[in-house]
Amino acid sequence: MTDKPPPSPDGDRAPGLAPIDADDLDRAVETAVAHVAAALRAHMDEHGLGVRQVAKAAGLSPGTVVAVRDGTTRVEARVLARLETALGTSLWPAQP
């Protein structure tokens, strides 16, 4: 059996990694959701696409498309991939 050194105050985190603050993480997620929503909304507007058209092409429910477009849901990777594939564009990272 090998003796392990006591954990550092920062836990077992590798050097160069910052601690994760819950509030910072929440803000980062909210920012990501807002970026995807804005990119989807802009693409739909630019191409005159309706919710039902996008939903059908992506194999998603219209409610899911609305939730992503409005930024009221945390987007799962699979949903994001379906939208990006159907639209032929990247929604994340969102282009300014």
XYZ file of N, CA and C in Angstrom:
288
model
N 0.836 -1.176 0.000
C 0.000 0.000 0.000
C 0.880 1.239 0.000
N 0.546 2.213 -0.851
C 1.339 3.426 -0.987
C 0.713 4.535 -0.165
N 1.572 5.263 0.537
C 1.074 6.420 1.288
C 0.794 7.556 0.318
N -0.397 8.130 0.439
C -0.754 9.282 -0.376
C -0.502 10.538 0.421
N 0.001 11.580 -0.245
C 0.156 12.839 0.489
C -1.217 13.405 0.823
N -1.305 14.203 1.845
C -2.602 14.791 2.184
C -3.071 15.689 1.041
N -4.383 15.794 0.858
C -4.885 16.637 -0.226
C -4.487 18.090 -0.014
N -4.218 18.763 -1.107
C -3.872 20.181 -1.024
C -5.160 20.964 -0.761
N -5.031 22.215 -0.350
C -6.226 23.025 -0.116
C -7.097 23.137 -1.372
N -6.471 23.004 -2.528
C -7.213 23.075 -3.782
C -7.690 21.708 -4.243
N -7.612 20.698 -3.403
C -8.024 19.357 -3.800
C -6.975 18.725 -4.698
N -7.395 17.875 -5.601
C -6.471 17.172 -6.491
C -6.380 17.853 -7.851
N -6.700 19.116 -7.910
C -6.694 19.857 -9.161
C -5.266 19.994 -9.682
N -5.122 19.852 -10.988
C -3.817 19.991 -11.619
C -3.384 21.453 -11.582
N -2.080 21.692 -11.564
C -1.593 23.078 -11.587
C -2.125 23.803 -12.825
N -2.448 25.064 -12.668
C -2.929 25.859 -13.784
C -4.438 25.848 -13.946
N -5.145 25.079 -13.149
C -6.603 25.040 -13.217
C -7.182 25.853 -12.070
N -8.130 26.679 -12.392
C -8.755 27.528 -11.383
C -9.909 26.791 -10.725
N -10.188 27.113 -9.476
C -11.358 26.517 -8.828
C -12.635 26.973 -9.520
N -13.634 26.145 -9.476
C -14.911 26.468 -10.113
C -15.839 27.067 -9.070
N -16.258 28.290 -9.328
C -17.215 28.971 -8.475
C -18.603 28.724 -9.060
N -19.546 28.308 -8.250
C -20.890 27.978 -8.739
C -21.551 29.156 -9.446
N -21.393 30.360 -8.926
C -21.997 31.533 -9.561
C -21.370 31.807 -10.923
N -20.038 31.664 -11.008
C -19.350 31.857 -12.290
C -19.797 30.811 -13.295
N -19.966 29.588 -12.843
C -20.409 28.519 -13.727
C -21.817 28.799 -14.238
N -22.705 29.216 -13.363
C -24.071 29.554 -13.779
C -24.074 30.670 -14.816
N -23.238 31.694 -14.595
C -23.152 32.801 -15.554
C -22.616 32.315 -16.896
N -21.635 31.434 -16.872
C -21.065 30.903 -18.114
C -22.104 30.096 -18.889
N -22.887 29.304 -18.176
C -23.942 28.516 -18.837
C -24.994 29.450 -19.419
N -25.406 30.448 -18.659
C -26.400 31.413 -19.152
C -25.889 32.134 -20.398
N -24.612 32.482 -20.410
C -24.011 33.144 -21.566
C -24.012 32.225 -22.774
N -23.662 30.958 -22.573
C -23.652 29.987 -23.675
C -25.058 29.799 -24.240
N -26.045 29.668 -23.369
C -27.441 29.505 -23.797
C -27.877 30.725 -24.606
N -27.518 31.915 -24.135
C -27.892 33.139 -24.835
C -27.226 33.230 -26.205
N -25.976 32.809 -26.306
C -25.264 32.837 -27.591
C -25.923 31.901 -28.597
N -26.226 30.679 -28.161
C -26.871 29.720 -29.062
C -28.240 30.228 -29.484
N -29.003 30.764 -28.544
C -30.331 31.296 -28.856
C -30.230 32.416 -29.890
N -29.307 33.335 -29.686
C -29.148 34.457 -30.615
C -28.726 33.977 -32.002
N -27.816 33.015 -32.046
C -27.353 32.492 -33.333
C -28.488 31.780 -34.072
N -29.279 30.982 -33.344
C -30.403 30.286 -33.970
C -31.439 31.280 -34.474
N -31.785 32.234 -33.636
C -32.780 33.250 -34.003
C -32.313 34.022 -35.241
N -31.043 34.434 -35.263
C -30.509 35.194 -36.392
C -30.531 34.365 -37.672
N -30.155 33.090 -37.582
C -30.147 32.224 -38.769
C -31.570 32.018 -39.293
N -32.485 31.785 -38.391
C -33.872 31.591 -38.809
C -34.424 32.854 -39.469
N -34.147 34.003 -38.871
C -34.625 35.272 -39.428
C -34.000 35.537 -40.793
N -32.690 35.338 -40.886
C -31.960 35.612 -42.123
C -32.456 34.756 -43.290
N -32.862 33.526 -42.977
C -33.276 32.594 -44.026
C -34.789 32.409 -44.100
N -35.518 33.184 -43.320
C -36.972 33.105 -43.350
C -37.514 31.748 -42.933
N -36.864 31.121 -41.966
C -37.265 29.786 -41.516
C -38.211 29.869 -40.336
N -39.247 29.044 -40.363
C -40.180 28.954 -39.255
C -39.797 27.839 -38.302
N -40.384 27.881 -37.147
C -40.109 26.892 -36.112
C -40.410 25.482 -36.604
N -41.560 25.307 -37.232
C -41.929 23.963 -37.702
C -40.968 23.439 -38.761
N -40.511 24.325 -39.656
C -39.545 23.909 -40.676
C -38.250 23.413 -40.032
N -37.747 24.181 -39.098
C -36.496 23.821 -38.428
C -36.684 22.540 -37.629
N -37.787 22.450 -36.914
C -38.059 21.260 -36.098
C -38.098 20.003 -36.966
N -38.798 20.078 -38.086
C -38.922 18.919 -38.967
C -37.557 18.524 -39.539
N -36.801 19.511 -40.011
C -35.490 19.229 -40.590
C -34.522 18.639 -39.568
N -34.630 19.085 -38.311
C -33.713 18.635 -37.264
C -34.214 17.396 -36.522
N -35.455 16.997 -36.776
C -36.009 15.859 -36.059
C -36.277 16.165 -34.595
N -36.691 17.397 -34.343
C -36.990 17.848 -32.981
C -38.438 18.313 -32.910
N -38.940 18.447 -31.711
C -40.288 18.993 -31.559
C -40.218 20.510 -31.729
N -41.315 21.098 -32.203
C -41.347 22.564 -32.298
C -41.087 23.226 -30.932
N -41.574 22.617 -29.871
C -41.350 23.169 -28.534
C -39.881 23.238 -28.164
N -39.120 22.240 -28.589
C -37.679 22.249 -28.319
C -37.007 23.375 -29.081
N -37.374 23.546 -30.342
C -36.789 24.622 -31.147
C -37.123 25.981 -30.532
N -38.360 26.169 -30.116
C -38.763 27.427 -29.483
C -37.955 27.659 -28.207
N -37.790 26.634 -27.393
C -37.050 26.777 -26.134
C -35.589 27.145 -26.387
N -34.981 26.541 -27.403
C -33.592 26.873 -27.735
C -33.525 28.293 -28.292
N -34.408 28.617 -29.229
C -34.433 29.948 -29.848
C -34.658 31.055 -28.819
N -35.505 30.774 -27.828
C -35.823 31.768 -26.806
C -34.850 31.757 -25.627
N -33.939 30.786 -25.613
C -32.947 30.716 -24.541
C -33.516 30.291 -23.205
N -34.596 29.497 -23.234
C -35.232 29.081 -21.986
C -34.857 27.666 -21.570
N -33.894 27.064 -22.286
C -33.460 25.717 -21.942
C -31.958 25.601 -22.114
N -31.349 24.760 -21.323
C -29.942 24.438 -21.507
C -29.864 23.415 -22.628
N -29.158 23.752 -23.667
C -29.130 22.938 -24.868
C -28.244 21.709 -24.671
N -28.822 20.546 -24.920
C -28.034 19.317 -24.883
C -27.192 19.242 -26.149
N -26.048 18.607 -26.072
C -25.141 18.494 -27.218
C -25.835 17.847 -28.410
N -26.648 16.839 -28.171
C -27.341 16.147 -29.265
C -28.324 17.083 -29.978
N -29.025 17.912 -29.218
C -29.964 18.866 -29.801
C -29.195 19.907 -30.618
N -28.108 20.405 -30.061
C -27.289 21.376 -30.769
C -26.762 20.774 -32.074
N -26.292 19.536 -32.026
C -25.776 18.875 -33.227
C -26.874 18.700 -34.275
N -28.074 18.336 -33.841
C -29.190 18.183 -34.792
C -29.511 19.519 -35.462
N -29.547 20.588 -34.679
C -29.853 21.905 -35.237
C -28.757 22.344 -36.205
N -27.512 22.219 -35.799
C -26.412 22.645 -36.657
C -26.376 21.840 -37.957
N -26.616 20.560 -37.873
C -26.623 19.715 -39.069
C -27.761 20.098 -39.999
N -28.951 20.262 -39.446
C -30.113 20.615 -40.266
C -29.959 21.989 -40.916
N -29.363 22.933 -40.193
C -29.227 24.295 -40.699
C -27.967 24.497 -41.543
N -27.031 23.566 -41.417
C -25.775 23.694 -42.160
C -24.913 24.837 -41.680
N -24.992 25.117 -40.385
C -24.212 26.213 -39.814
C -23.852 25.898 -38.370
N -22.863 26.591 -37.858
C -22.476 26.433 -36.462
C -23.250 27.428 -35.608
N -23.819 26.943 -34.533
C -24.506 27.821 -33.586
C -23.658 28.070 -32.355
N -22.659 27.224 -32.173
C -21.738 27.396 -31.050
C -20.360 27.015 -31.498
N -19.339 27.806 -31.319
C -19.507 29.116 -30.695
C -20.214 30.065 -31.636
N -21.032 30.883 -31.044
C -21.797 31.842 -31.846
C -20.847 32.868 -32.435
N -21.070 33.218 -33.670
C -20.258 34.242 -34.321
C -20.861 35.606 -34.028
N -20.039 36.554 -33.582
C -20.570 37.899 -33.277
C -21.063 38.606 -34.522
